[in-house]
Amino acid sequence: MAAVIITSMKKNITATICLLFFLLIHAGVLAQTGGWSGPSSKEAFDKPNLHTAKDLYRMAREAMASGYLDDSRLFALRLFFDGNRNQDLLNLLGVIELQAEQPLLASEWLRRASALSISNKVGQRYLTRLPSRPRPIPVDQTKLADHFSEISEALPRLQDRLANPKLHFGSIMKALERGQVYLALALSEEYEKKYPGPDGSALTALCAWYLGRNRDALNIIQNQLQKAPHHSILLFVKAMIEDKNPGSSSGSFFRALYDLDQWTRALSLVDQFSKANPSSPDAYITQARIMLDLNKVREAGQALQDAGVRDPGNPEIDLLWVAYLLQRTEKDKAATRLARAFRRGYNMPSVSLTAALFALQNGRMNEVNVIISDAMSSRPFTDPEAYPIYITLLLMTDRTADARNALDEWKNRVAERSMLCYLEALYFFKTGDNQHALEWLRKGFQM
C-alpha cells in the first residue's frame, strides 16, 4: 500500500515539475517574442524625468544585453537629450548601433565619446574596425555640374540592382561611408519614391546632415517625428545637430580645448597625444590654430606640415593653410589652397564662407550674396569654424540685424568663449555702441 502511495506521489511530482517546466519555457518564449519586459522605453523617452539617470542607464544596458536594441537606444537617447554626457553613455550608444548593424552611426557616437577626454580605450577598440569619418570624394568646384550629371546617368543602372528596401538602404549607407554624398542623396530620394514612409525621409535627412545642410535636415526631422516619434535615424540626426555640449559637439578633444580657451593645456598635450595616436592629426591641427591666433606663423607652418603628413587631403588643414598664407600676404597661394579645400570640403559651410570673404575683397558682391543666402540652409551650423566667419561676413556687409540673430543663435549653442566675445565687440562697434564693445573686448581678453 505504501509503495503504491509513494509511486503515485512520484508520478504527481513528476507531472507537476513537467508542467512548471513547460510554463517557464512558454513564458520565456512569450517574453522573447513579446519584447522588452521592463519599463516602457517609449514612455521613458516621451516623459523626461520619469526615471532617474541611473535607472535609465541601467535599463539601457539591460535591454541591450537582452537583445532589445530599439528599447536600449530609447533609454540611452533620453539621457542624451536630457544633457547627460559621459564616455560610458556615448560608447553605449555606439555599441547599440554596432549591434544593430549600423557601423556608420556607431562610429559617429564613438568619435563623440572620444572627444570628451584625451583617451577612450573602449571607443578606440571599436573605432579601429569601423568606418573613418566620411569625407566627400574629390570634386573640383568648377566640375560639380559634371558630377551631378554622372550621378544622374548612373542612377537607373544602380536602381535595377536594388531589388528590395534592404539592398537600397544598404547602398545609401555604403555610399555615405565612401564619401559619395551626392550619390547617397540621390539614392535616398529614389528610396522615398519607391518606399513611402519615414525610412526614406530619415535617410534623406542623414544625407543632408553629411552635406552640411542642417536646416534642410531639421525640417525633415520635425515633420517626420510627428509621424514616427521613435525612429532611430531621425533621432540620430536630431541628436547630432542639436548637441550643444562643448566636448561631444566639437569633433575632437583638442578642438574642444581650443574652443574653451584652454590653449596652454592643449599645447602641453600635443606630444603625448600624437605619440599615443600616430594616425591622428587632431593635436597638430589645434596647435596650428593656436599658433596662427598668436601670430606665430613659423610654428603654425610646422604644425600644419605635421598634420598634413598624417591626414593628406583634410580640408580643415587646407583652410588653416589659407589663413597661414594670408598672414604671409601670399594671397594667390591662399586662393589656390582654398580651391584645394573645396575639393574635399564642399560639405563644410566654413569653406564656402571663406570663399565669400575672398569674393568680398575682390568686389564680387553677387557671389557674396549667393553664398550668404545659401548658408541659411546650413544653420544651425555644426561646422565649428562656420559661425565666426559667417558673422564676420554679415558685419562686413552691413547686415547687422542678421549678425545679431546669428550671434544669439551661436550663444545659445556654445559655452562662452573669447571668439564669441570678440565678435560681440565687433558687432557693438559696428552699431556705434562703443561702451558695450569695450566691455566685450575686456571679457574676451580675460579668457
Short mmCIF file of C-alpha atoms in Angstrom, two decimals:
data_model
loop_
_atom_site.label_atom_id
_atom_site.label_comp_id
_atom_site.label_asym_id
_atom_site.label_seq_id
_atom_site.Cartn_x
_atom_site.Cartn_y
_atom_site.Cartn_z
CA MET A 1 0.00 0.00 0.00
CA ALA A 2 2.78 2.36 0.99
CA ALA A 3 4.62 1.51 -2.22
CA VAL A 4 1.51 2.36 -4.26
CA ILE A 5 1.16 5.72 -2.46
CA ILE A 6 4.86 6.56 -2.98
CA THR A 7 4.65 5.61 -6.67
CA SER A 8 1.54 7.78 -7.07
CA MET A 9 3.26 10.71 -5.33
CA LYS A 10 6.31 10.37 -7.62
CA LYS A 11 4.05 10.46 -10.67
CA ASN A 12 2.26 13.57 -9.37
CA ILE A 13 5.55 15.33 -8.55
CA THR A 14 7.00 14.44 -11.95
CA ALA A 15 3.87 15.69 -13.69
CA THR A 16 3.94 18.92 -11.67
CA ILE A 17 7.63 19.52 -12.48
CA CYS A 18 6.97 18.89 -16.17
CA LEU A 19 4.04 21.31 -16.10
CA LEU A 20 6.10 24.00 -14.34
CA PHE A 21 8.98 23.49 -16.78
CA PHE A 22 6.58 23.82 -19.72
CA LEU A 23 5.07 27.00 -18.27
CA LEU A 24 8.51 28.52 -17.69
CA ILE A 25 9.62 27.71 -21.23
CA HIS A 26 6.35 29.06 -22.63
CA ALA A 27 6.65 32.25 -20.57
CA GLY A 28 10.21 32.74 -21.81
CA VAL A 29 9.15 32.36 -25.42
CA LEU A 30 6.31 34.82 -24.89
CA ALA A 31 8.67 37.31 -23.27
CA GLN A 32 11.15 36.97 -26.13
CA THR A 33 8.52 37.37 -28.84
CA GLY A 34 6.55 39.99 -26.92
CA GLY A 35 9.51 42.35 -26.49
CA TRP A 36 11.25 44.06 -23.62
CA SER A 37 9.60 43.10 -20.32
CA GLY A 38 10.93 46.04 -18.29
CA PRO A 39 9.51 49.58 -18.07
CA SER A 40 8.27 51.02 -21.36
CA SER A 41 11.13 52.58 -23.30
CA LYS A 42 8.76 54.71 -25.37
CA GLU A 43 7.12 56.11 -22.25
CA ALA A 44 10.55 56.75 -20.72
CA PHE A 45 11.64 58.61 -23.86
CA ASP A 46 8.43 60.61 -24.17
CA LYS A 47 8.36 61.65 -20.49
CA PRO A 48 11.57 63.28 -19.26
CA ASN A 49 12.19 62.82 -15.52
CA LEU A 50 10.00 59.70 -15.38
CA HIS A 51 13.12 57.73 -14.40
CA THR A 52 16.39 58.75 -12.80
CA ALA A 53 19.51 58.97 -14.94
CA LYS A 54 20.94 55.99 -13.08
CA ASP A 55 17.87 53.87 -13.82
CA LEU A 56 17.77 54.90 -17.48
CA TYR A 57 21.40 53.91 -17.95
CA ARG A 58 20.85 50.59 -16.17
CA MET A 59 17.77 49.82 -18.28
CA ALA A 60 19.62 50.76 -21.48
CA ARG A 61 22.38 48.28 -20.66
CA GLU A 62 19.96 45.54 -19.60
CA ALA A 63 17.84 45.95 -22.74
CA MET A 64 20.94 45.83 -24.95
CA ALA A 65 22.26 42.73 -23.17
CA SER A 66 18.88 41.06 -23.77
CA GLY A 67 18.92 41.97 -27.46
CA TYR A 68 16.22 44.65 -27.33
CA LEU A 69 18.19 47.30 -29.19
CA ASP A 70 15.29 49.64 -30.00
CA ASP A 71 14.39 49.84 -26.31
CA SER A 72 18.01 50.21 -25.28
CA ARG A 73 18.51 53.06 -27.77
CA LEU A 74 15.47 54.98 -26.50
CA PHE A 75 16.59 54.74 -22.86
CA ALA A 76 20.07 55.96 -23.80
CA LEU A 77 18.80 58.74 -26.08
CA ARG A 78 16.56 60.03 -23.31
CA LEU A 79 19.72 60.50 -21.25
CA PHE A 80 21.47 62.20 -24.17
CA PHE A 81 18.64 64.64 -24.89
CA ASP A 82 18.46 65.42 -21.17
CA GLY A 83 22.02 66.74 -21.45
CA ASN A 84 23.92 63.84 -19.91
CA ARG A 85 27.40 63.48 -21.39
CA ASN A 86 30.00 60.93 -20.42
CA GLN A 87 32.05 58.40 -22.33
CA ASP A 88 30.13 55.44 -20.95
CA LEU A 89 26.83 56.74 -22.34
CA LEU A 90 28.19 57.69 -25.78
CA ASN A 91 30.16 54.45 -26.03
CA LEU A 92 26.95 52.59 -25.16
CA LEU A 93 25.08 54.38 -27.96
CA GLY A 94 27.90 53.41 -30.30
CA VAL A 95 27.77 49.75 -29.28
CA ILE A 96 23.97 49.71 -29.65
CA GLU A 97 24.31 50.88 -33.27
CA LEU A 98 27.11 48.39 -33.83
CA GLN A 99 24.86 45.55 -32.68
CA ALA A 100 22.08 47.00 -34.84
CA GLU A 101 24.46 46.62 -37.82
CA GLN A 102 24.78 50.37 -38.37
CA PRO A 103 28.58 50.83 -38.35
CA LEU A 104 28.46 54.39 -39.73
CA LEU A 105 26.19 55.60 -36.92
CA ALA A 106 28.21 53.63 -34.36
CA SER A 107 31.43 55.34 -35.43
CA GLU A 108 29.85 58.79 -35.07
CA TRP A 109 28.81 58.08 -31.46
CA LEU A 110 32.20 56.61 -30.57
CA ARG A 111 34.03 59.62 -32.01
CA ARG A 112 31.86 61.91 -29.89
CA ALA A 113 32.72 59.82 -26.86
CA SER A 114 36.42 60.20 -27.68
CA ALA A 115 36.04 63.99 -27.86
CA LEU A 116 35.16 64.09 -24.15
CA SER A 117 38.61 63.03 -22.95
CA ILE A 118 42.17 62.64 -24.17
CA SER A 119 41.71 58.86 -24.28
CA ASN A 120 38.83 56.46 -24.86
CA LYS A 121 40.12 52.90 -24.71
CA VAL A 122 36.70 51.32 -25.17
CA GLY A 123 35.83 53.53 -28.12
CA GLN A 124 39.20 53.18 -29.82
CA ARG A 125 38.98 49.40 -29.68
CA TYR A 126 35.82 49.57 -31.78
CA LEU A 127 36.82 52.54 -33.97
CA THR A 128 39.79 50.67 -35.42
CA ARG A 129 37.27 48.30 -37.07
CA LEU A 130 34.72 50.92 -38.09
CA PRO A 131 34.45 53.44 -40.97
CA SER A 132 36.51 56.60 -40.56
CA ARG A 133 34.75 59.96 -40.60
CA PRO A 134 33.19 60.24 -44.09
CA ARG A 135 34.95 62.76 -46.32
CA PRO A 136 33.42 63.70 -49.67
CA ILE A 137 35.09 62.27 -52.74
CA PRO A 138 37.24 64.89 -54.51
CA VAL A 139 35.30 67.17 -56.86
CA ASP A 140 36.61 70.48 -58.24
CA GLN A 141 34.35 73.46 -57.65
CA THR A 142 34.06 74.03 -61.40
CA LYS A 143 33.07 70.40 -62.05
CA LEU A 144 30.15 69.94 -59.64
CA ALA A 145 27.64 70.08 -62.51
CA ASP A 146 29.54 67.28 -64.29
CA HIS A 147 29.50 65.27 -61.05
CA PHE A 148 25.70 65.62 -60.82
CA SER A 149 25.34 64.55 -64.48
CA GLU A 150 27.41 61.43 -63.86
CA ILE A 151 25.18 60.52 -60.90
CA SER A 152 22.01 61.04 -62.97
CA GLU A 153 23.37 58.76 -65.71
CA ALA A 154 24.42 56.02 -63.26
CA LEU A 155 21.24 56.10 -61.16
CA PRO A 156 18.97 53.93 -63.39
CA ARG A 157 21.60 51.16 -63.62
CA LEU A 158 22.13 51.23 -59.86
CA GLN A 159 18.42 51.07 -59.13
CA ASP A 160 17.99 47.99 -61.31
CA ARG A 161 20.25 46.11 -58.89
CA LEU A 162 18.46 47.37 -55.76
CA ALA A 163 15.59 44.92 -55.77
CA ASN A 164 14.32 45.42 -52.22
CA PRO A 165 14.34 48.03 -49.42
CA LYS A 166 17.18 46.35 -47.52
CA LEU A 167 19.55 46.44 -50.50
CA HIS A 168 18.55 50.02 -51.30
CA PHE A 169 19.03 51.12 -47.68
CA GLY A 170 22.43 49.43 -47.50
CA SER A 171 23.61 51.04 -50.74
CA ILE A 172 22.85 54.50 -49.33
CA MET A 173 24.79 53.84 -46.14
CA LYS A 174 27.74 52.44 -48.09
CA ALA A 175 27.76 55.47 -50.38
CA LEU A 176 27.95 57.73 -47.33
CA GLU A 177 30.82 55.69 -45.89
CA ARG A 178 32.72 56.08 -49.17
CA GLY A 179 32.10 59.84 -49.26
CA GLN A 180 29.74 59.64 -52.25
CA VAL A 181 27.40 62.03 -50.50
CA TYR A 182 25.51 63.36 -53.53
CA LEU A 183 25.02 59.82 -54.83
CA ALA A 184 23.67 58.81 -51.42
CA LEU A 185 21.27 61.77 -51.52
CA ALA A 186 20.04 60.83 -55.00
CA LEU A 187 19.51 57.21 -53.90
CA SER A 188 17.66 58.31 -50.77
CA GLU A 189 15.30 60.49 -52.81
CA GLU A 190 14.56 57.48 -55.03
CA TYR A 191 14.03 55.36 -51.91
CA GLU A 192 11.40 57.86 -50.73
CA LYS A 193 9.53 57.47 -54.04
CA LYS A 194 9.66 53.65 -54.07
CA TYR A 195 9.00 53.03 -50.38
CA PRO A 196 6.87 55.83 -48.87
CA GLY A 197 7.29 56.23 -45.13
CA PRO A 198 9.68 57.62 -42.53
CA ASP A 199 12.68 55.46 -43.53
CA GLY A 200 13.24 57.27 -46.82
CA SER A 201 12.82 60.69 -45.24
CA ALA A 202 15.22 59.74 -42.45
CA LEU A 203 17.86 58.70 -44.99
CA THR A 204 17.43 62.00 -46.84
CA ALA A 205 17.86 63.88 -43.54
CA LEU A 206 21.02 61.88 -42.83
CA CYS A 207 22.42 62.78 -46.27
CA ALA A 208 21.51 66.45 -45.75
CA TRP A 209 23.44 66.43 -42.46
CA TYR A 210 26.51 64.92 -44.10
CA LEU A 211 26.24 67.65 -46.75
CA GLY A 212 26.22 70.29 -44.00
CA ARG A 213 22.64 71.34 -44.78
CA ASN A 214 21.34 71.22 -41.25
CA ARG A 215 18.25 73.38 -41.75
CA ASP A 216 17.02 71.07 -44.51
CA ALA A 217 17.70 68.06 -42.27
CA LEU A 218 15.88 69.59 -39.29
CA ASN A 219 12.85 70.50 -41.40
CA ILE A 220 12.55 66.85 -42.46
CA ILE A 221 13.06 65.62 -38.90
CA GLN A 222 10.49 67.95 -37.36
CA ASN A 223 7.91 66.87 -39.90
CA GLN A 224 8.61 63.13 -39.75
CA LEU A 225 8.96 62.81 -35.97
CA GLN A 226 5.30 63.78 -35.71
CA LYS A 227 4.52 60.57 -37.61
CA ALA A 228 7.30 58.34 -36.24
CA PRO A 229 8.47 59.85 -32.91
CA HIS A 230 10.86 56.99 -32.08
CA HIS A 231 12.50 56.45 -35.48
CA SER A 232 16.15 55.62 -34.86
CA ILE A 233 17.77 57.53 -37.75
CA LEU A 234 15.57 60.60 -37.33
CA LEU A 235 16.56 60.73 -33.66
CA PHE A 236 20.21 60.14 -34.53
CA VAL A 237 20.37 63.12 -36.90
CA LYS A 238 18.45 65.28 -34.42
CA ALA A 239 20.99 64.36 -31.73
CA MET A 240 23.95 65.16 -33.99
CA ILE A 241 22.63 68.61 -34.95
CA GLU A 242 21.22 69.68 -31.59
CA ASP A 243 24.21 68.58 -29.50
CA LYS A 244 25.37 71.69 -27.62
CA ASN A 245 27.93 70.09 -25.33
CA PRO A 246 31.33 71.76 -25.92
CA GLY A 247 33.05 68.37 -25.81
CA SER A 248 30.88 65.96 -27.75
CA SER A 249 29.83 68.53 -30.37
CA SER A 250 33.38 69.67 -31.09
CA GLY A 251 34.52 66.72 -33.19
CA SER A 252 37.72 66.20 -31.22
CA PHE A 253 39.10 66.59 -27.72
CA PHE A 254 41.68 69.14 -28.90
CA ARG A 255 39.11 71.21 -30.77
CA ALA A 256 37.11 71.42 -27.53
CA LEU A 257 40.18 72.66 -25.64
CA TYR A 258 40.72 75.33 -28.30
CA ASP A 259 37.09 76.49 -28.24
CA LEU A 260 37.09 76.71 -24.44
CA ASP A 261 40.30 78.82 -24.46
CA GLN A 262 42.30 76.09 -22.74
CA TRP A 263 45.23 76.74 -25.05
CA THR A 264 48.02 76.14 -22.55
CA ARG A 265 46.61 72.72 -21.70
CA ALA A 266 46.13 71.87 -25.37
CA LEU A 267 49.73 72.75 -26.25
CA SER A 268 51.08 70.78 -23.28
CA LEU A 269 49.32 67.62 -24.52
CA VAL A 270 50.29 67.75 -28.20
CA ASP A 271 53.32 65.45 -27.99
CA GLN A 272 51.68 62.98 -25.59
CA PHE A 273 48.55 62.61 -27.72
CA SER A 274 50.41 62.49 -31.04
CA LYS A 275 52.69 59.68 -29.84
CA ALA A 276 49.75 57.69 -28.45
CA ASN A 277 47.68 58.24 -31.64
CA PRO A 278 50.15 58.10 -34.56
CA SER A 279 47.48 58.42 -37.25
CA SER A 280 45.52 61.33 -35.74
CA PRO A 281 46.21 64.93 -36.88
CA ASP A 282 43.93 66.46 -34.21
CA ALA A 283 46.62 67.73 -31.84
CA TYR A 284 48.70 69.27 -34.64
CA ILE A 285 45.62 70.94 -36.16
CA THR A 286 44.81 72.62 -32.85
CA GLN A 287 48.45 73.55 -32.31
CA ALA A 288 48.47 75.25 -35.73
CA ARG A 289 45.22 77.06 -34.99
CA ILE A 290 46.58 78.43 -31.71
CA MET A 291 49.88 79.47 -33.28
CA LEU A 292 48.04 81.36 -36.02
CA ASP A 293 45.92 83.17 -33.43
CA LEU A 294 49.14 84.13 -31.62
CA ASN A 295 50.70 85.28 -34.93
CA LYS A 296 53.45 82.66 -34.60
CA VAL A 297 53.47 81.92 -38.31
CA ARG A 298 56.59 79.75 -38.49
CA GLU A 299 55.40 77.43 -35.69
CA ALA A 300 51.96 77.25 -37.31
CA GLY A 301 53.51 76.17 -40.61
CA GLN A 302 55.44 73.36 -38.93
CA ALA A 303 52.31 72.11 -37.14
CA LEU A 304 50.37 72.17 -40.42
CA GLN A 305 53.07 70.13 -42.13
CA ASP A 306 52.95 67.56 -39.31
CA ALA A 307 49.14 67.40 -39.55
CA GLY A 308 49.24 67.04 -43.35
CA VAL A 309 51.59 64.06 -43.19
CA ARG A 310 49.04 62.24 -41.02
CA ASP A 311 45.93 63.25 -42.94
CA PRO A 312 46.61 64.41 -46.51
CA GLY A 313 43.60 65.95 -48.22
CA ASN A 314 41.95 67.09 -44.99
CA PRO A 315 40.01 70.27 -45.93
CA GLU A 316 40.30 71.60 -42.37
CA ILE A 317 44.09 71.58 -42.75
CA ASP A 318 43.81 73.28 -46.14
CA LEU A 319 41.66 76.04 -44.63
CA LEU A 320 44.32 76.64 -42.00
CA TRP A 321 46.92 76.84 -44.77
CA VAL A 322 44.74 79.58 -46.28
CA ALA A 323 44.94 81.54 -43.00
CA TYR A 324 48.69 80.87 -42.81
CA LEU A 325 49.31 82.15 -46.35
CA LEU A 326 47.16 85.24 -45.80
CA GLN A 327 49.24 86.09 -42.73
CA ARG A 328 52.27 85.91 -45.03
CA THR A 329 50.38 88.14 -47.54
CA GLU A 330 50.56 85.39 -50.19
CA LYS A 331 47.04 85.93 -51.46
CA ASP A 332 47.35 84.00 -54.74
CA LYS A 333 48.69 80.92 -52.98
CA ALA A 334 45.90 81.25 -50.41
CA ALA A 335 43.30 81.23 -53.20
CA THR A 336 44.87 78.07 -54.63
CA ARG A 337 44.71 76.40 -51.22
CA LEU A 338 41.08 77.41 -50.86
CA ALA A 339 40.25 75.69 -54.15
CA ARG A 340 42.01 72.60 -52.81
CA ALA A 341 39.99 72.79 -49.58
CA PHE A 342 36.78 72.85 -51.62
CA ARG A 343 37.65 69.60 -53.43
CA ARG A 344 37.14 67.55 -50.24
CA GLY A 345 35.25 70.13 -48.15
CA TYR A 346 32.28 71.15 -50.26
CA ASN A 347 30.06 69.90 -47.43
CA MET A 348 31.67 72.35 -44.95
CA PRO A 349 29.98 75.78 -44.71
CA SER A 350 33.26 77.30 -43.50
CA VAL A 351 34.84 76.56 -46.89
CA SER A 352 32.18 78.37 -48.94
CA LEU A 353 32.03 81.21 -46.39
CA THR A 354 35.79 81.67 -46.68
CA ALA A 355 35.30 81.85 -50.45
CA ALA A 356 32.75 84.61 -49.80
CA LEU A 357 35.39 86.60 -47.89
CA PHE A 358 37.69 86.36 -50.92
CA ALA A 359 34.82 87.42 -53.19
CA LEU A 360 34.06 90.38 -50.93
CA GLN A 361 37.66 91.57 -51.06
CA ASN A 362 37.51 91.40 -54.86
CA GLY A 363 34.18 93.22 -55.11
CA ARG A 364 32.16 90.22 -56.36
CA MET A 365 29.02 91.08 -54.39
CA ASN A 366 26.67 88.81 -56.35
CA GLU A 367 28.80 85.82 -55.33
CA VAL A 368 28.85 87.02 -51.73
CA ASN A 369 25.06 87.36 -51.64
CA VAL A 370 24.53 83.88 -53.11
CA ILE A 371 26.83 82.27 -50.52
CA ILE A 372 25.23 84.14 -47.60
CA SER A 373 21.76 83.15 -48.80
CA ASP A 374 22.82 79.52 -49.28
CA ALA A 375 24.34 79.42 -45.78
CA MET A 376 20.85 79.74 -44.31
CA SER A 377 20.17 76.11 -45.25
CA SER A 378 23.15 75.08 -43.12
CA ARG A 379 22.07 76.81 -39.90
CA PRO A 380 22.39 75.93 -37.12
CA PHE A 381 25.99 75.23 -38.10
CA THR A 382 27.75 72.16 -36.75
CA ASP A 383 30.95 73.11 -38.59
CA PRO A 384 32.82 74.80 -35.69
CA GLU A 385 34.51 77.40 -37.93
CA ALA A 386 31.32 78.49 -39.67
CA TYR A 387 29.75 80.87 -37.13
CA PRO A 388 32.81 83.17 -36.71
CA ILE A 389 33.29 83.50 -40.49
CA TYR A 390 29.56 83.90 -41.15
CA ILE A 391 29.08 86.60 -38.50
CA THR A 392 32.20 88.46 -39.66
CA LEU A 393 30.89 88.35 -43.23
CA LEU A 394 27.48 89.71 -42.17
CA LEU A 395 29.07 92.59 -40.26
CA MET A 396 31.42 93.43 -43.13
CA THR A 397 28.41 93.65 -45.49
CA ASP A 398 26.40 95.80 -43.03
CA ARG A 399 23.83 93.10 -42.28
CA THR A 400 23.79 93.96 -38.58
CA ALA A 401 20.31 92.57 -37.85
CA ASP A 402 21.26 89.22 -39.41
CA ALA A 403 24.55 89.28 -37.50
CA ARG A 404 22.68 89.85 -34.23
CA ASN A 405 20.42 86.90 -34.99
CA ALA A 406 23.39 84.65 -35.79
CA LEU A 407 25.26 85.76 -32.64
CA ASP A 408 22.24 84.92 -30.48
CA GLU A 409 21.87 81.53 -32.19
CA TRP A 410 25.56 80.76 -31.64
CA LYS A 411 25.45 81.88 -27.98
CA ASN A 412 22.56 79.50 -27.42
CA ARG A 413 24.62 76.60 -28.75
CA VAL A 414 28.05 77.09 -27.19
CA ALA A 415 29.76 77.85 -23.91
CA GLU A 416 31.05 81.41 -23.65
CA ARG A 417 34.46 81.76 -25.28
CA SER A 418 36.86 84.51 -26.34
CA MET A 419 35.93 84.36 -30.04
CA LEU A 420 32.29 84.97 -29.18
CA CYS A 421 33.30 87.96 -27.03
CA TYR A 422 35.38 89.47 -29.85
CA LEU A 423 32.53 89.13 -32.33
CA GLU A 424 30.14 90.71 -29.84
CA ALA A 425 32.63 93.59 -29.55
CA LEU A 426 32.80 93.89 -33.34
CA TYR A 427 29.00 93.95 -33.52
CA PHE A 428 28.71 96.75 -30.96
CA PHE A 429 31.48 98.77 -32.62
CA LYS A 430 29.59 98.36 -35.89
CA THR A 431 26.34 99.60 -34.31
CA GLY A 432 28.06 102.53 -32.59
CA ASP A 433 27.81 101.26 -29.00
CA ASN A 434 31.48 101.65 -28.08
CA GLN A 435 30.93 101.16 -24.34
CA HIS A 436 29.44 97.70 -24.77
CA ALA A 437 32.07 96.90 -27.37
CA LEU A 438 34.90 97.68 -24.93
CA GLU A 439 33.22 95.59 -22.21
CA TRP A 440 33.08 92.57 -24.54
CA LEU A 441 36.69 93.12 -25.57
CA ARG A 442 37.84 93.14 -21.95
CA LYS A 443 35.82 90.00 -21.30
CA GLY A 444 37.46 88.26 -24.24
CA PHE A 445 40.97 89.21 -23.13
CA GLN A 446 40.31 87.79 -19.67
CA MET A 447 39.51 84.31 -21.02
#
